[in-house]
Short mmCIF file of C-alpha atoms in Angstrom, two decimals:
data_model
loop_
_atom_site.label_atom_id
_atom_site.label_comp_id
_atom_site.label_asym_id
_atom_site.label_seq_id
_atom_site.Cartn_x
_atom_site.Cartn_y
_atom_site.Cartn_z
CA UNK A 8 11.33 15.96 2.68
CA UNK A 9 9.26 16.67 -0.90
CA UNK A 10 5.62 16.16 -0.06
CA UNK A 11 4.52 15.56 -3.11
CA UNK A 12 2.54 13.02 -5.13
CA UNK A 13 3.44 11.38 -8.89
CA UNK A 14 5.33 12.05 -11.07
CA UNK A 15 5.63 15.73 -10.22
CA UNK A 16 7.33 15.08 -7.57
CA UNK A 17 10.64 14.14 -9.83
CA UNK A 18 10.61 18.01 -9.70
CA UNK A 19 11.66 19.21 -6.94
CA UNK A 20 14.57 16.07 -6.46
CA UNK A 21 16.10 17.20 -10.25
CA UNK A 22 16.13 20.91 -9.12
CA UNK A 23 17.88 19.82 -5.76
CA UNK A 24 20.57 17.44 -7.80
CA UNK A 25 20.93 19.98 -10.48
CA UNK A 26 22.39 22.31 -7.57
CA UNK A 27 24.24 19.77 -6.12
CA UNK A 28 22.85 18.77 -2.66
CA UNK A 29 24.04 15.54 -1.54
CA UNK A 30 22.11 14.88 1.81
CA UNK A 31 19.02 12.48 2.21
CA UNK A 32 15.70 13.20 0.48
CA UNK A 33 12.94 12.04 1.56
CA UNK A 34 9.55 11.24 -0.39
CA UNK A 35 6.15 10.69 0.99
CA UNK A 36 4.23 7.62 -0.07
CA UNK A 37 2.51 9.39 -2.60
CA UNK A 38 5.71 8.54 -5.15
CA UNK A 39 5.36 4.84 -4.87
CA UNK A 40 4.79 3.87 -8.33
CA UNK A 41 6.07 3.06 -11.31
CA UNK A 42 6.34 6.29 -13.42
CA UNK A 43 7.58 7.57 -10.49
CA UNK A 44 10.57 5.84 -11.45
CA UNK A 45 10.36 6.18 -14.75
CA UNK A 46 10.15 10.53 -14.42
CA UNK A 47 12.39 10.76 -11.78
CA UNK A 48 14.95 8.00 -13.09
CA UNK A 49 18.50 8.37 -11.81
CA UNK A 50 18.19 11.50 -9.85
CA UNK A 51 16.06 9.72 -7.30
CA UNK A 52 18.55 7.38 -6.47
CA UNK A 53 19.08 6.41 -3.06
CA UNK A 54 16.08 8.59 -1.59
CA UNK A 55 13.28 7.22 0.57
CA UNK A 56 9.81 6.75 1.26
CA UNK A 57 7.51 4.90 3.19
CA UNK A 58 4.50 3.02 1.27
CA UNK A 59 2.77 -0.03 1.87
CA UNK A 60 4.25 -3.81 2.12
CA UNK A 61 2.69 -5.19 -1.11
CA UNK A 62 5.35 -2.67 -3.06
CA UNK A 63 8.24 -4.92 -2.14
CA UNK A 64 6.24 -8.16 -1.15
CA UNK A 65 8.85 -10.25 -2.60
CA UNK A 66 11.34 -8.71 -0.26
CA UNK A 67 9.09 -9.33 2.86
CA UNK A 68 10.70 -12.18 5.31
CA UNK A 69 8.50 -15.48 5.46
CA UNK A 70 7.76 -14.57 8.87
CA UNK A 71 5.62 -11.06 7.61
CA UNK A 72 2.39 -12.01 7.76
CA UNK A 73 1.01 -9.74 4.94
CA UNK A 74 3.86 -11.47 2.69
CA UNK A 75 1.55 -14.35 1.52
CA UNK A 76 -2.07 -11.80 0.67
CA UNK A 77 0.68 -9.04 -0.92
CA UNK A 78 1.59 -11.89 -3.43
CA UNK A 79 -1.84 -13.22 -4.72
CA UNK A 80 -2.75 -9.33 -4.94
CA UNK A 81 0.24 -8.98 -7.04
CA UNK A 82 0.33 -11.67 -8.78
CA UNK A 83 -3.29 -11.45 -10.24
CA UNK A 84 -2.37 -7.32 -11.11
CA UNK A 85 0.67 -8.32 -13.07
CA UNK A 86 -1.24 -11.29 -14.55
CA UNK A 87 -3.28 -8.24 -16.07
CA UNK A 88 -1.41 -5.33 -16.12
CA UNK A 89 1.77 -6.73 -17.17
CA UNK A 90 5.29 -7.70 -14.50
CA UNK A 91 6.14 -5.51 -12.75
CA UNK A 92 3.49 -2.64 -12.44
CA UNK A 93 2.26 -3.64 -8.96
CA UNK A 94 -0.09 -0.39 -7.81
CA UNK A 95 -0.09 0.61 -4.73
CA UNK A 96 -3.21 3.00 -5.02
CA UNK A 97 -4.87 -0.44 -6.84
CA UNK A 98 -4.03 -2.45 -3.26
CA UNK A 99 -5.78 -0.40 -1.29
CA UNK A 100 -8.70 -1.06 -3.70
CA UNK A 101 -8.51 -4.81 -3.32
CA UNK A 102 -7.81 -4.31 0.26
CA UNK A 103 -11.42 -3.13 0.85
CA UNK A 104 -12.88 -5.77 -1.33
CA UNK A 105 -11.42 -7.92 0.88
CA UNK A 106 -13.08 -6.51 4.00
CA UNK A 107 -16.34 -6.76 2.36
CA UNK A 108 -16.33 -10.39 1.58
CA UNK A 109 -15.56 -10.63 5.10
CA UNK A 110 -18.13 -8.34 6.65
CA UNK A 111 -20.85 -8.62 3.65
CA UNK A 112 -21.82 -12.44 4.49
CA UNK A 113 -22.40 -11.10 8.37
CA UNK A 114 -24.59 -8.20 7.59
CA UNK A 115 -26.81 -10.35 4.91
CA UNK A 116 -27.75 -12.48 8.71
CA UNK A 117 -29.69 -9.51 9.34
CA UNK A 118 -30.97 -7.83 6.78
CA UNK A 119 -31.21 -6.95 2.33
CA UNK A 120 -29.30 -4.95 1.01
CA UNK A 121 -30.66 -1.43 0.23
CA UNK A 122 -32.56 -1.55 3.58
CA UNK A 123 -31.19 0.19 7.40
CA UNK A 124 -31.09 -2.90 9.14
CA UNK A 125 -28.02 -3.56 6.29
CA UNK A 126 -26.29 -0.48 6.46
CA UNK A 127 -26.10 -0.83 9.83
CA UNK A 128 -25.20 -5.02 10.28
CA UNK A 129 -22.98 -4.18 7.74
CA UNK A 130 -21.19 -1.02 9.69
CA UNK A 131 -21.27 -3.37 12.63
CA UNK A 132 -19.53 -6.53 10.95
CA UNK A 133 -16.50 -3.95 9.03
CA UNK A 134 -16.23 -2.52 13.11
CA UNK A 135 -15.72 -6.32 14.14
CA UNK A 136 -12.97 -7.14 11.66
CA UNK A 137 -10.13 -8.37 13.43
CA UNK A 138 -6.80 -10.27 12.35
CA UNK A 139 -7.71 -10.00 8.73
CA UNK A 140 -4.35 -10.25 6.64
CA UNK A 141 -4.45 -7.74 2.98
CA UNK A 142 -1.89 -6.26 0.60
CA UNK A 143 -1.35 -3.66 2.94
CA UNK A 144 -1.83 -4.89 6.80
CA UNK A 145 -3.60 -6.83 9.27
CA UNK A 146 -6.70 -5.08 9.99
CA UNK A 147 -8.24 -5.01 13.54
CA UNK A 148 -11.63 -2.68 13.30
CA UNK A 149 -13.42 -0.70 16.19
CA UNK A 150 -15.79 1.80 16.77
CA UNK A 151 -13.25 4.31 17.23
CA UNK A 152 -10.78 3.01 14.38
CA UNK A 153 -12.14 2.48 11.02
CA UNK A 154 -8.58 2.48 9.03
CA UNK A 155 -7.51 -0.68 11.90
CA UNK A 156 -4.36 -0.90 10.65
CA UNK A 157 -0.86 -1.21 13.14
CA UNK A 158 2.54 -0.33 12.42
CA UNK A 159 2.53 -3.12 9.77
CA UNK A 160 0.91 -1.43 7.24
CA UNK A 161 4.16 0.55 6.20
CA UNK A 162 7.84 0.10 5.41
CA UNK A 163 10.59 2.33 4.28
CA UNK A 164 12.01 2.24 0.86
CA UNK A 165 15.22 3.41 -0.91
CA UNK A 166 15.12 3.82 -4.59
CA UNK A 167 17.98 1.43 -5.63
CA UNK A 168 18.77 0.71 -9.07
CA UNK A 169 15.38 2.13 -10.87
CA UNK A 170 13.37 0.17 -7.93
CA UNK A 171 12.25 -0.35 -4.36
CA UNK A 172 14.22 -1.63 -2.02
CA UNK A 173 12.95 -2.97 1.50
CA UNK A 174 14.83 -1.63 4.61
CA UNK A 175 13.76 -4.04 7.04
#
């Protein structure tokens, strides 16, 4: 297991094929990226990591119901930033725009922006988020959870071929 994060983490999986180990490495989902792939290259082939469903949306069954939000995020980053360079760390970004469209439109019932009463309709209508699909998961808020996200909101990896591949 290398817990570590971007392209420094190619490190420690050369150093462990350069001395021959052949069993599983692991990554955390810190790696998920491109130049991850590029650094790291053939000596990360065939390890794992978990990260987030819009990195292999394409791969998601029909059935996933993050599938559909994962595309139209990806689809507008690669429209941008060119096919292929999907971000995960960018997702989680859109992800929260998305819960404030949802919540902002609630909060603005009961009061300006800049004031309390706000802050605190606006704290109130994030907490009440449920069954709202993004890149990432479907997010049910509370009180006591503010991340709301299930077992959804991750999938395991292998690096196959210079890319991610789903293991459903």
């Amino acid at each position: 297991m290398i817990g570590a994060s971007g392209s420094p983490a190619a490190t420690p999986v050369r150093a462990l094929v350069e001395r021959g180990y052949k069993g599983r490495i692991y990554h955390n989902h810190g790696v998920a990226s491109r130049e991850f792939l590029k650094v790291c290259a053939k000596d990360c082939e065939g390890t794992y990591l978990p990260t987030g469903p819009v990195m292999v949306a394409a791969q998601l069954p029909d059935s996933n119901p993050i599938k559909k939000r994962a595309q139209e995020f990806q689809k507008k980053y690669e429209a941008r930033f060119g096919a292929g360079n999907v971000a995960a760390f960018a997702s989680y970004t859109w992800d929260a725009y998305l819960l404030l469209a949802a919540a902002i439109p609630e909060a603005l019932k009961k009061g300006q922006p800049g004031t309390a009463e706000f802050r605190a309709a606006l704290r109130d209508a994030l907490e009440a988020i449920h069954n709202v699909p993004s890149t990432n998961g479907i997010v049910n808020m509370s009180k006591t959870d503010h991340l709301g996200l299930d077992q959804r909101a991750r999938v395991m990896v292998q690096i196959k071929d210079g890319d991610w591949k789903y293991l459903p």
